[in-house]
Amino acid sequence: MSKLFSSLTIKDITFKNRIVQSPMCMYSAEDGLASDWHFVHYGTRAIGGAGTIMTEAAAVSPEGRISPGDLGIWSDKHIEGLKRITSFLKQNGSVAGIQLAHAGRKGSYEVHGADSTLMRTKEEGGWEVMAPSAIPFSDNALTPKAMTFQDMETIRQQFESATKRAVAAGFQLLEIHSAHGYLLHSFLSPISNKRDDDYGGSIENRSRLLLEVIETVQTVWPKNLPLAVRISATDWDESGWDSESSQWLAQQLEQAGVDIIDVSSGGTLPNVTIPVGPAYQLPLAKDIKAVVKTMKVGAVGMITNAEQAETILLNDDADLIYIGREFLRNPYFPLQAAQDLRAEPDVPKPYERAFPKRK
Ligand code: FNR
């Protein structure tokens, strides 16, 4: 019996297998609206057998976008397109998850693509970016406005309203994006947070906004549905956020009632050396797994084949396997992985002739 294809129940939601499509921006939305592209893209991966589909970072406000192509959930007009997606995912056996995000100082990019570093000022049709401190992400990035307490209150309200809309759109899993140098991570990291008030300085203070956002979201996210947080477990720089800080944060998140921690890394500094290779972020997930009790741990980063994913789970290094780029290459990754592990793939009826049953 394969562990990758074993089910997992968290609260009222049963995940049919441990494969999660990692959130990946498509930069294909206009005005934040989900289009046919999103419907087909996510729907295809549900047909492909993913236990869970995380939609890409959905911005809680227009200024919370990375670029004008980001998906959004800042108004009720966004609900309909997302609902069409969640209905299809659920009909096809995948848990429908959404990632709520605010880009912070890494927003207002002109055209976002793999290599784009061009940012637009407000005068050029972009928007003012915000962060804990007025420190730009890189030499050619916009200098952010240092946030006031009122700005933080606005952020909490935006996450709350976005969560209500996520419920209305039929999502079953909500993930708060606190990774990759975006707003909530930029508060955590001592590199980007130089505040000297209750939101800067000690690790408790730097974590305050994230924990407040979680508390606010929990007032409107149904208690019977799982809540996740994505973190960058290290900034890959000795002056930054590190694995030990992440272990501490993971315990706070667990106490706060978070069900899943999705362990990514990086994004605070543009030019750090990251030891990229197969499952390169797994040691960070393992460190967290070692200190939490019941909170589930997600591993992500260059996990690309069935045996690798199965081994991570068998070693109890993580509970869920987030797959990113492999899903862009192969939307049917789970169906093939099931065959590789000699598990019974959950093949949609119209595709059965391509997957003859083993005798
Ligand atoms: C990403 N990633 C990402 N992460 C996130 O938390 N929210 C997002 O919206 C995005 N967007 C995004 C777009 C694209 C095109 C890529 C390739 C990646 C990161 C992604 O979820 C994943 O963590 C990394 O890609 C590492 O996993 P893989 O791709 O090695 O399996």
mmCIF file of C-alpha atoms and ligand atoms in Angstrom:
data_model
loop_
_atom_site.group_PDB
_atom_site.id
_atom_site.type_symbol
_atom_site.label_atom_id
_atom_site.label_comp_id
_atom_site.label_asym_id
_atom_site.label_seq_id
_atom_site.Cartn_x
_atom_site.Cartn_y
_atom_site.Cartn_z
ATOM 1 C CA MET A 1 0.000 0.000 0.000
ATOM 2 C CA SER A 2 1.516 3.300 -1.088
ATOM 3 C CA LYS A 3 1.655 6.097 1.454
ATOM 4 C CA LEU A 4 1.579 8.718 -1.307
ATOM 5 C CA PHE A 5 -1.801 7.337 -2.315
ATOM 6 C CA SER A 6 -3.154 6.924 1.195
ATOM 7 C CA SER A 7 -5.840 9.356 2.297
ATOM 8 C CA LEU A 8 -5.537 11.946 5.014
ATOM 9 C CA THR A 9 -8.393 13.553 6.911
ATOM 10 C CA ILE A 10 -8.018 16.957 8.508
ATOM 11 C CA LYS A 11 -11.130 18.265 10.203
ATOM 12 C CA ASP A 12 -14.034 17.592 7.793
ATOM 13 C CA ILE A 13 -11.882 17.296 4.690
ATOM 14 C CA THR A 14 -10.467 14.039 3.338
ATOM 15 C CA PHE A 15 -7.564 14.349 0.935
ATOM 16 C CA LYS A 16 -7.654 11.296 -1.327
ATOM 17 C CA ASN A 17 -3.866 11.252 -1.630
ATOM 18 C CA ARG A 18 -0.876 13.242 -0.373
ATOM 19 C CA ILE A 19 -0.179 15.093 -3.609
ATOM 20 C CA VAL A 20 -0.841 18.829 -3.565
ATOM 21 C CA GLN A 21 -0.458 21.013 -6.605
ATOM 22 C CA SER A 22 1.744 23.812 -5.264
ATOM 23 C CA PRO A 23 0.405 27.330 -5.780
ATOM 24 C CA MET A 24 1.847 28.776 -8.989
ATOM 25 C CA CYS A 25 1.053 32.224 -10.396
ATOM 26 C CA MET A 26 -0.114 32.072 -13.974
ATOM 27 C CA TYR A 27 0.116 35.858 -14.504
ATOM 28 C CA SER A 28 -2.822 35.434 -16.862
ATOM 29 C CA ALA A 29 -5.611 37.276 -15.083
ATOM 30 C CA GLU A 30 -7.081 40.628 -15.995
ATOM 31 C CA ASP A 31 -8.287 42.726 -13.101
ATOM 32 C CA GLY A 32 -7.699 39.672 -10.903
ATOM 33 C CA LEU A 33 -10.447 37.669 -12.596
ATOM 34 C CA ALA A 34 -10.114 33.926 -13.163
ATOM 35 C CA SER A 35 -10.450 33.175 -16.877
ATOM 36 C CA ASP A 36 -10.910 30.095 -19.052
ATOM 37 C CA TRP A 37 -7.139 29.617 -18.776
ATOM 38 C CA HIS A 38 -7.422 29.137 -15.015
ATOM 39 C CA PHE A 39 -10.445 26.870 -15.342
ATOM 40 C CA VAL A 40 -8.726 24.567 -17.823
ATOM 41 C CA HIS A 41 -5.324 24.701 -16.080
ATOM 42 C CA TYR A 42 -6.642 23.740 -12.650
ATOM 43 C CA GLY A 43 -9.326 21.428 -14.000
ATOM 44 C CA THR A 44 -6.781 19.443 -15.992
ATOM 45 C CA ARG A 45 -4.721 18.748 -12.901
ATOM 46 C CA ALA A 46 -7.820 17.584 -11.017
ATOM 47 C CA ILE A 47 -8.484 15.137 -13.845
ATOM 48 C CA GLY A 48 -4.806 14.222 -13.507
ATOM 49 C CA GLY A 49 -5.464 12.963 -9.997
ATOM 50 C CA ALA A 50 -4.061 15.591 -7.609
ATOM 51 C CA GLY A 51 -5.478 15.086 -4.123
ATOM 52 C CA THR A 52 -5.414 18.833 -3.624
ATOM 53 C CA ILE A 53 -5.168 21.737 -6.010
ATOM 54 C CA MET A 54 -3.894 24.977 -4.569
ATOM 55 C CA THR A 55 -4.802 27.856 -6.808
ATOM 56 C CA GLU A 56 -2.084 30.438 -7.296
ATOM 57 C CA ALA A 57 -1.529 33.394 -4.959
ATOM 58 C CA ALA A 58 -4.770 35.380 -4.980
ATOM 59 C CA ALA A 59 -4.219 38.992 -3.993
ATOM 60 C CA VAL A 60 -6.298 40.365 -1.126
ATOM 61 C CA SER A 61 -6.120 43.863 -2.644
ATOM 62 C CA PRO A 62 -5.092 45.332 -6.027
ATOM 63 C CA GLU A 63 -1.930 46.709 -4.333
ATOM 64 C CA GLY A 64 -1.251 43.240 -2.953
ATOM 65 C CA ARG A 65 -0.536 41.891 -6.433
ATOM 66 C CA ILE A 66 2.911 41.072 -7.748
ATOM 67 C CA SER A 67 1.850 42.199 -11.209
ATOM 68 C CA PRO A 68 -1.311 43.214 -13.090
ATOM 69 C CA GLY A 69 -1.643 39.570 -14.218
ATOM 70 C CA ASP A 70 -2.169 38.169 -10.713
ATOM 71 C CA LEU A 71 -5.326 36.413 -9.652
ATOM 72 C CA GLY A 72 -7.346 38.441 -7.150
ATOM 73 C CA ILE A 73 -10.009 38.057 -4.510
ATOM 74 C CA TRP A 74 -10.406 41.664 -3.416
ATOM 75 C CA SER A 75 -13.996 42.082 -4.587
ATOM 76 C CA ASP A 76 -17.176 40.049 -4.891
ATOM 77 C CA LYS A 77 -16.842 40.059 -8.676
ATOM 78 C CA HIS A 78 -13.971 37.580 -8.304
ATOM 79 C CA ILE A 79 -16.146 34.924 -6.676
ATOM 80 C CA GLU A 80 -17.968 33.606 -9.740
ATOM 81 C CA GLY A 81 -14.881 32.606 -11.756
ATOM 82 C CA LEU A 82 -13.308 30.939 -8.729
ATOM 83 C CA LYS A 83 -16.530 29.094 -7.921
ATOM 84 C CA ARG A 84 -16.589 27.592 -11.393
ATOM 85 C CA ILE A 85 -13.107 26.211 -10.692
ATOM 86 C CA THR A 86 -13.841 24.863 -7.200
ATOM 87 C CA SER A 87 -17.023 23.122 -8.409
ATOM 88 C CA PHE A 88 -15.093 21.290 -11.095
ATOM 89 C CA LEU A 89 -12.224 20.349 -8.779
ATOM 90 C CA LYS A 90 -14.608 18.926 -6.195
ATOM 91 C CA GLN A 91 -16.641 17.045 -8.795
ATOM 92 C CA ASN A 92 -13.398 15.404 -9.865
ATOM 93 C CA GLY A 93 -12.252 14.402 -6.389
ATOM 94 C CA SER A 94 -9.672 17.097 -5.636
ATOM 95 C CA VAL A 95 -9.725 19.296 -2.569
ATOM 96 C CA ALA A 96 -10.008 22.931 -3.686
ATOM 97 C CA GLY A 97 -7.437 25.127 -1.923
ATOM 98 C CA ILE A 98 -6.725 28.819 -2.270
ATOM 99 C CA GLN A 99 -3.616 30.772 -1.329
ATOM 100 C CA LEU A 100 -4.297 34.292 -0.047
ATOM 101 C CA ALA A 101 -1.471 36.713 -0.597
ATOM 102 C CA HIS A 102 -0.186 40.240 -0.333
ATOM 103 C CA ALA A 103 2.988 40.949 -2.293
ATOM 104 C CA GLY A 104 4.195 43.825 -0.099
ATOM 105 C CA ARG A 105 7.428 45.370 -1.364
ATOM 106 C CA LYS A 106 7.668 42.780 -4.166
ATOM 107 C CA GLY A 107 4.653 44.208 -5.973
ATOM 108 C CA SER A 108 3.956 46.483 -8.933
ATOM 109 C CA TYR A 109 6.069 44.486 -11.381
ATOM 110 C CA GLU A 110 5.482 45.599 -14.944
ATOM 111 C CA VAL A 111 5.263 42.275 -16.671
ATOM 112 C CA HIS A 112 5.836 39.296 -14.547
ATOM 113 C CA GLY A 113 7.486 36.319 -16.021
ATOM 114 C CA ALA A 114 10.364 34.103 -15.098
ATOM 115 C CA ASP A 115 12.979 36.806 -15.665
ATOM 116 C CA SER A 116 11.115 40.042 -15.275
ATOM 117 C CA THR A 117 12.557 42.501 -12.801
ATOM 118 C CA LEU A 118 10.932 45.648 -14.157
ATOM 119 C CA MET A 119 8.777 47.494 -11.687
ATOM 120 C CA ARG A 120 6.354 50.293 -12.425
ATOM 121 C CA THR A 121 6.032 53.405 -10.307
ATOM 122 C CA LYS A 122 2.600 54.826 -9.523
ATOM 123 C CA GLU A 123 3.153 57.486 -12.227
ATOM 124 C CA GLU A 124 3.852 54.708 -14.728
ATOM 125 C CA GLY A 125 0.567 52.968 -13.933
ATOM 126 C CA GLY A 126 1.827 50.789 -11.086
ATOM 127 C CA TRP A 127 1.079 51.287 -7.415
ATOM 128 C CA GLU A 128 2.769 52.263 -4.189
ATOM 129 C CA VAL A 129 4.294 49.220 -2.507
ATOM 130 C CA MET A 130 4.257 48.694 1.256
ATOM 131 C CA ALA A 131 6.506 46.880 3.707
ATOM 132 C CA PRO A 132 7.455 46.875 7.370
ATOM 133 C CA SER A 133 10.349 49.236 6.597
ATOM 134 C CA ALA A 134 11.277 51.497 3.684
ATOM 135 C CA ILE A 135 13.877 49.072 2.309
ATOM 136 C CA PRO A 136 13.657 48.108 -1.374
ATOM 137 C CA PHE A 137 13.914 44.431 -2.351
ATOM 138 C CA SER A 138 16.764 45.063 -4.804
ATOM 139 C CA ASP A 139 18.677 47.895 -6.466
ATOM 140 C CA ASN A 140 16.099 48.310 -9.208
ATOM 141 C CA ALA A 141 13.033 47.768 -7.021
ATOM 142 C CA LEU A 142 10.642 50.415 -5.747
ATOM 143 C CA THR A 143 11.247 51.788 -2.266
ATOM 144 C CA PRO A 144 8.263 50.705 -0.193
ATOM 145 C CA LYS A 145 6.283 52.851 2.171
ATOM 146 C CA ALA A 146 6.895 51.824 5.805
ATOM 147 C CA MET A 147 3.505 50.685 7.025
ATOM 148 C CA THR A 148 1.527 52.495 9.700
ATOM 149 C CA PHE A 149 -0.675 50.757 12.285
ATOM 150 C CA GLN A 150 -3.656 51.815 10.165
ATOM 151 C CA ASP A 151 -2.101 50.062 7.147
ATOM 152 C CA MET A 152 -1.758 46.883 9.212
ATOM 153 C CA GLU A 153 -5.378 47.113 10.296
ATOM 154 C CA THR A 154 -6.344 47.481 6.621
ATOM 155 C CA ILE A 155 -4.309 44.373 5.756
ATOM 156 C CA ARG A 156 -6.092 42.344 8.446
ATOM 157 C CA GLN A 157 -9.454 43.510 7.123
ATOM 158 C CA GLN A 158 -8.448 42.630 3.557
ATOM 159 C CA PHE A 159 -7.473 39.099 4.588
ATOM 160 C CA GLU A 160 -10.774 38.788 6.457
ATOM 161 C CA SER A 161 -12.884 39.916 3.490
ATOM 162 C CA ALA A 162 -10.881 37.716 1.124
ATOM 163 C CA THR A 163 -11.482 34.723 3.399
ATOM 164 C CA LYS A 164 -15.244 35.335 3.358
ATOM 165 C CA ARG A 165 -15.108 35.371 -0.431
ATOM 166 C CA ALA A 166 -13.024 32.186 -0.477
ATOM 167 C CA VAL A 167 -15.782 30.507 1.529
ATOM 168 C CA ALA A 168 -18.422 31.854 -0.872
ATOM 169 C CA ALA A 169 -16.351 30.547 -3.805
ATOM 170 C CA GLY A 170 -16.422 27.026 -2.330
ATOM 171 C CA PHE A 171 -12.814 26.560 -1.232
ATOM 172 C CA GLN A 172 -12.154 23.788 1.308
ATOM 173 C CA LEU A 173 -8.593 24.697 2.272
ATOM 174 C CA LEU A 174 -7.146 28.142 2.877
ATOM 175 C CA GLU A 175 -3.430 28.879 2.828
ATOM 176 C CA ILE A 176 -1.933 32.165 4.041
ATOM 177 C CA HIS A 177 1.115 33.097 1.971
ATOM 178 C CA SER A 178 3.870 34.081 4.396
ATOM 179 C CA ALA A 179 6.835 33.085 2.220
ATOM 180 C CA HIS A 180 9.091 34.230 -0.623
ATOM 181 C CA GLY A 181 9.708 37.769 0.626
ATOM 182 C CA TYR A 182 6.114 38.911 0.209
ATOM 183 C CA LEU A 183 4.377 41.054 2.813
ATOM 184 C CA LEU A 184 3.921 38.695 5.768
ATOM 185 C CA HIS A 185 7.346 37.109 5.303
ATOM 186 C CA SER A 186 8.907 40.574 5.047
ATOM 187 C CA PHE A 187 7.633 41.230 8.575
ATOM 188 C CA LEU A 188 9.182 37.972 9.836
ATOM 189 C CA SER A 189 12.635 38.551 8.388
ATOM 190 C CA PRO A 190 15.084 40.797 10.270
ATOM 191 C CA ILE A 191 16.553 41.720 6.870
ATOM 192 C CA SER A 192 13.393 43.467 5.679
ATOM 193 C CA ASN A 193 11.907 44.398 9.068
ATOM 194 C CA LYS A 194 13.814 47.121 10.922
ATOM 195 C CA ARG A 195 10.854 48.488 12.901
ATOM 196 C CA ASP A 196 11.308 49.596 16.468
ATOM 197 C CA ASP A 197 7.675 49.246 17.560
ATOM 198 C CA ASP A 198 5.571 46.196 18.555
ATOM 199 C CA TYR A 199 5.960 44.766 15.031
ATOM 200 C CA GLY A 200 9.769 44.754 14.837
ATOM 201 C CA GLY A 201 12.812 43.717 16.826
ATOM 202 C CA SER A 202 12.171 40.455 18.665
ATOM 203 C CA ILE A 203 10.948 37.351 16.834
ATOM 204 C CA GLU A 204 7.668 37.666 18.764
ATOM 205 C CA ASN A 205 7.187 41.188 17.422
ATOM 206 C CA ARG A 206 8.153 40.277 13.857
ATOM 207 C CA SER A 207 5.660 37.397 13.917
ATOM 208 C CA ARG A 208 2.857 39.540 15.331
ATOM 209 C CA LEU A 209 1.230 40.584 12.056
ATOM 210 C CA LEU A 210 1.149 37.019 10.701
ATOM 211 C CA LEU A 211 -0.402 35.709 13.931
ATOM 212 C CA GLU A 212 -2.931 38.560 13.930
ATOM 213 C CA VAL A 213 -3.868 37.844 10.333
ATOM 214 C CA ILE A 214 -4.387 34.182 11.251
ATOM 215 C CA GLU A 215 -6.558 35.129 14.217
ATOM 216 C CA THR A 216 -8.638 37.436 12.041
ATOM 217 C CA VAL A 217 -9.034 34.863 9.268
ATOM 218 C CA GLN A 218 -10.130 32.254 11.817
ATOM 219 C CA THR A 219 -13.122 34.417 12.771
ATOM 220 C CA VAL A 220 -14.592 33.831 9.306
ATOM 221 C CA TRP A 221 -12.980 30.623 7.987
ATOM 222 C CA PRO A 222 -15.222 27.663 8.946
ATOM 223 C CA LYS A 223 -13.911 25.759 11.967
ATOM 224 C CA ASN A 224 -14.473 22.422 10.201
ATOM 225 C CA LEU A 225 -12.111 23.306 7.307
ATOM 226 C CA PRO A 226 -8.304 23.135 7.368
ATOM 227 C CA LEU A 227 -6.091 26.208 7.485
ATOM 228 C CA ALA A 228 -2.533 26.246 6.144
ATOM 229 C CA VAL A 229 0.387 28.669 6.185
ATOM 230 C CA ARG A 230 3.270 28.722 3.714
ATOM 231 C CA ILE A 231 6.562 29.943 5.121
ATOM 232 C CA SER A 232 10.057 30.445 3.846
ATOM 233 C CA ALA A 233 11.929 28.443 6.457
ATOM 234 C CA THR A 234 15.196 30.261 5.738
ATOM 235 C CA ASP A 235 16.372 33.414 3.963
ATOM 236 C CA TRP A 236 19.583 31.523 3.055
ATOM 237 C CA ASP A 237 21.618 34.306 4.657
ATOM 238 C CA GLU A 238 23.114 34.315 8.118
ATOM 239 C CA SER A 239 21.653 37.728 8.945
ATOM 240 C CA GLY A 240 18.147 36.525 8.086
ATOM 241 C CA TRP A 241 15.291 34.283 9.145
ATOM 242 C CA ASP A 242 16.476 30.707 9.674
ATOM 243 C CA SER A 243 15.396 27.166 10.419
ATOM 244 C CA GLU A 244 15.494 27.721 14.176
ATOM 245 C CA SER A 245 13.189 30.748 13.814
ATOM 246 C CA SER A 246 10.906 28.576 11.701
ATOM 247 C CA GLN A 247 10.790 25.861 14.343
ATOM 248 C CA TRP A 248 9.722 28.468 16.878
ATOM 249 C CA LEU A 249 7.126 29.925 14.486
ATOM 250 C CA ALA A 250 5.777 26.474 13.604
ATOM 251 C CA GLN A 251 5.048 25.853 17.276
ATOM 252 C CA GLN A 252 3.227 29.192 17.521
ATOM 253 C CA LEU A 253 1.217 28.360 14.419
ATOM 254 C CA GLU A 254 0.314 24.965 15.827
ATOM 255 C CA GLN A 255 -0.856 26.576 19.054
ATOM 256 C CA ALA A 256 -2.857 29.087 17.039
ATOM 257 C CA GLY A 257 -4.750 26.210 15.429
ATOM 258 C CA VAL A 258 -3.088 26.089 12.016
ATOM 259 C CA ASP A 259 -3.500 22.621 10.502
ATOM 260 C CA ILE A 260 -0.787 22.535 7.815
ATOM 261 C CA ILE A 261 2.592 24.245 7.466
ATOM 262 C CA ASP A 262 3.901 24.289 3.919
ATOM 263 C CA VAL A 263 7.677 24.648 4.067
ATOM 264 C CA SER A 264 9.323 26.611 1.279
ATOM 265 C CA SER A 265 12.343 28.942 1.437
ATOM 266 C CA GLY A 266 14.006 32.097 0.140
ATOM 267 C CA GLY A 267 12.694 35.265 -1.442
ATOM 268 C CA THR A 268 13.923 37.958 0.932
ATOM 269 C CA LEU A 269 17.201 38.656 -0.847
ATOM 270 C CA PRO A 270 17.658 38.657 -4.626
ATOM 271 C CA ASN A 271 21.169 37.228 -4.859
ATOM 272 C CA VAL A 272 21.671 34.483 -2.318
ATOM 273 C CA THR A 273 23.112 31.072 -3.053
ATOM 274 C CA ILE A 274 20.459 28.390 -2.698
ATOM 275 C CA PRO A 275 21.599 24.751 -2.790
ATOM 276 C CA VAL A 276 19.027 23.792 -5.408
ATOM 277 C CA GLY A 277 18.775 20.075 -6.106
ATOM 278 C CA PRO A 278 16.334 17.195 -5.638
ATOM 279 C CA ALA A 279 14.123 17.843 -2.567
ATOM 280 C CA TYR A 280 16.502 20.634 -1.492
ATOM 281 C CA GLN A 281 14.031 22.127 0.992
ATOM 282 C CA LEU A 282 13.211 18.821 2.675
ATOM 283 C CA PRO A 283 15.733 19.269 5.549
ATOM 284 C CA LEU A 284 13.808 22.419 6.520
ATOM 285 C CA ALA A 285 10.508 20.494 6.571
ATOM 286 C CA LYS A 286 12.161 17.767 8.646
ATOM 287 C CA ASP A 287 13.363 20.308 11.202
ATOM 288 C CA ILE A 288 9.801 21.510 11.613
ATOM 289 C CA LYS A 289 8.317 18.027 11.658
ATOM 290 C CA ALA A 290 10.641 17.298 14.606
ATOM 291 C CA VAL A 291 9.101 20.006 16.802
ATOM 292 C CA VAL A 292 5.370 19.947 15.985
ATOM 293 C CA LYS A 293 2.852 17.505 17.413
ATOM 294 C CA THR A 294 -0.253 17.232 15.257
ATOM 295 C CA MET A 295 0.165 19.954 12.653
ATOM 296 C CA LYS A 296 0.785 18.426 9.238
ATOM 297 C CA VAL A 297 3.938 19.363 7.363
ATOM 298 C CA GLY A 298 4.165 19.903 3.616
ATOM 299 C CA ALA A 299 7.425 19.434 1.709
ATOM 300 C CA VAL A 300 8.055 21.272 -1.555
ATOM 301 C CA GLY A 301 10.886 21.911 -3.982
ATOM 302 C CA MET A 302 12.141 19.697 -6.775
ATOM 303 C CA ILE A 303 10.148 16.674 -5.781
ATOM 304 C CA THR A 304 9.551 15.238 -9.197
ATOM 305 C CA ASN A 305 9.029 11.505 -9.033
ATOM 306 C CA ALA A 306 6.919 8.930 -7.261
ATOM 307 C CA GLU A 307 9.662 7.028 -5.414
ATOM 308 C CA GLN A 308 11.174 10.255 -4.072
ATOM 309 C CA ALA A 309 7.765 11.412 -2.784
ATOM 310 C CA GLU A 310 6.946 7.994 -1.325
ATOM 311 C CA THR A 311 10.289 7.822 0.500
ATOM 312 C CA ILE A 312 9.769 11.261 2.089
ATOM 313 C CA LEU A 313 6.437 10.082 3.486
ATOM 314 C CA LEU A 314 7.684 6.654 4.581
ATOM 315 C CA ASN A 315 10.544 8.305 6.467
ATOM 316 C CA ASP A 316 7.940 10.509 8.150
ATOM 317 C CA ASP A 317 9.821 13.620 7.034
ATOM 318 C CA ALA A 318 6.580 15.251 5.834
ATOM 319 C CA ASP A 319 2.858 14.493 5.533
ATOM 320 C CA LEU A 320 2.013 16.169 2.239
ATOM 321 C CA ILE A 321 3.987 16.537 -0.968
ATOM 322 C CA TYR A 322 3.606 19.818 -2.842
ATOM 323 C CA ILE A 323 4.487 19.543 -6.513
ATOM 324 C CA GLY A 324 5.126 22.683 -8.569
ATOM 325 C CA ARG A 325 6.866 22.661 -11.924
ATOM 326 C CA GLU A 326 6.458 18.933 -12.492
ATOM 327 C CA PHE A 327 2.735 19.645 -12.723
ATOM 328 C CA LEU A 328 3.416 22.218 -15.450
ATOM 329 C CA ARG A 329 5.282 19.568 -17.417
ATOM 330 C CA ASN A 330 2.872 16.773 -16.648
ATOM 331 C CA PRO A 331 -0.671 17.410 -15.418
ATOM 332 C CA TYR A 332 -1.176 13.643 -15.119
ATOM 333 C CA PHE A 333 1.739 13.218 -12.693
ATOM 334 C CA PRO A 334 -0.450 11.556 -10.009
ATOM 335 C CA LEU A 335 -1.932 8.995 -12.414
ATOM 336 C CA GLN A 336 1.545 8.019 -13.552
ATOM 337 C CA ALA A 337 2.963 8.095 -10.021
ATOM 338 C CA ALA A 338 0.256 5.667 -8.911
ATOM 339 C CA GLN A 339 1.273 3.285 -11.673
ATOM 340 C CA ASP A 340 4.941 3.653 -10.745
ATOM 341 C CA LEU A 341 4.138 2.747 -7.134
ATOM 342 C CA ARG A 342 1.814 -0.052 -8.209
ATOM 343 C CA ALA A 343 -1.054 1.720 -6.489
ATOM 344 C CA GLU A 344 -4.457 1.816 -8.150
ATOM 345 C CA PRO A 345 -4.682 5.183 -9.991
ATOM 346 C CA ASP A 346 -7.935 7.077 -9.515
ATOM 347 C CA VAL A 347 -8.542 7.267 -13.260
ATOM 348 C CA PRO A 348 -11.459 9.359 -14.540
ATOM 349 C CA LYS A 349 -13.902 7.091 -16.366
ATOM 350 C CA PRO A 350 -13.397 8.577 -19.847
ATOM 351 C CA TYR A 351 -9.638 7.873 -19.557
ATOM 352 C CA GLU A 352 -9.874 4.288 -18.330
ATOM 353 C CA ARG A 353 -8.817 2.709 -21.611
ATOM 354 C CA ALA A 354 -5.431 4.364 -21.267
ATOM 355 C CA PHE A 355 -4.920 2.738 -17.848
ATOM 356 C CA PRO A 356 -5.807 -0.952 -18.113
ATOM 357 C CA LYS A 357 -6.355 -2.554 -14.698
ATOM 358 C CA ARG A 358 -3.614 -4.876 -13.494
ATOM 359 C CA LYS A 359 -4.708 -8.510 -13.261
HETATM 360 C C1 FNR B 1 5.727 29.500 -8.138
HETATM 361 N N1 FNR B 1 5.744 29.410 -6.743
HETATM 362 C C2 FNR B 1 4.766 30.035 -6.015
HETATM 363 N N2 FNR B 1 4.707 29.871 -4.672
HETATM 364 C C3 FNR B 1 3.689 30.385 -3.960
HETATM 365 O O1 FNR B 1 3.645 30.201 -2.751
HETATM 366 N N3 FNR B 1 2.692 31.092 -4.584
HETATM 367 C C4 FNR B 1 2.691 31.324 -5.922
HETATM 368 O O2 FNR B 1 1.741 31.898 -6.455
HETATM 369 C C5 FNR B 1 3.790 30.842 -6.661
HETATM 370 N N4 FNR B 1 3.909 31.062 -7.998
HETATM 371 C C6 FNR B 1 4.798 30.352 -8.770
HETATM 372 C C7 FNR B 1 4.741 30.414 -10.157
HETATM 373 C C8 FNR B 1 5.567 29.609 -10.928
HETATM 374 C C9 FNR B 1 5.446 29.644 -12.416
HETATM 375 C C10 FNR B 1 6.503 28.744 -10.286
HETATM 376 C C11 FNR B 1 7.399 27.849 -11.085
HETATM 377 C C12 FNR B 1 6.581 28.722 -8.921
HETATM 378 C C13 FNR B 1 6.630 28.444 -6.078
HETATM 379 C C14 FNR B 1 6.053 27.020 -6.182
HETATM 380 O O3 FNR B 1 4.824 26.903 -5.505
HETATM 381 C C15 FNR B 1 7.025 25.972 -5.615
HETATM 382 O O4 FNR B 1 7.188 26.221 -4.250
HETATM 383 C C16 FNR B 1 8.389 26.012 -6.311
HETATM 384 O O5 FNR B 1 8.234 26.045 -7.723
HETATM 385 C C17 FNR B 1 9.252 24.812 -5.922
HETATM 386 O O6 FNR B 1 8.589 23.602 -6.208
HETATM 387 P P1 FNR B 1 8.905 22.752 -7.555
HETATM 388 O O7 FNR B 1 8.491 23.580 -8.723
HETATM 389 O O8 FNR B 1 10.388 22.498 -7.570
HETATM 390 O O9 FNR B 1 8.093 21.490 -7.400
#
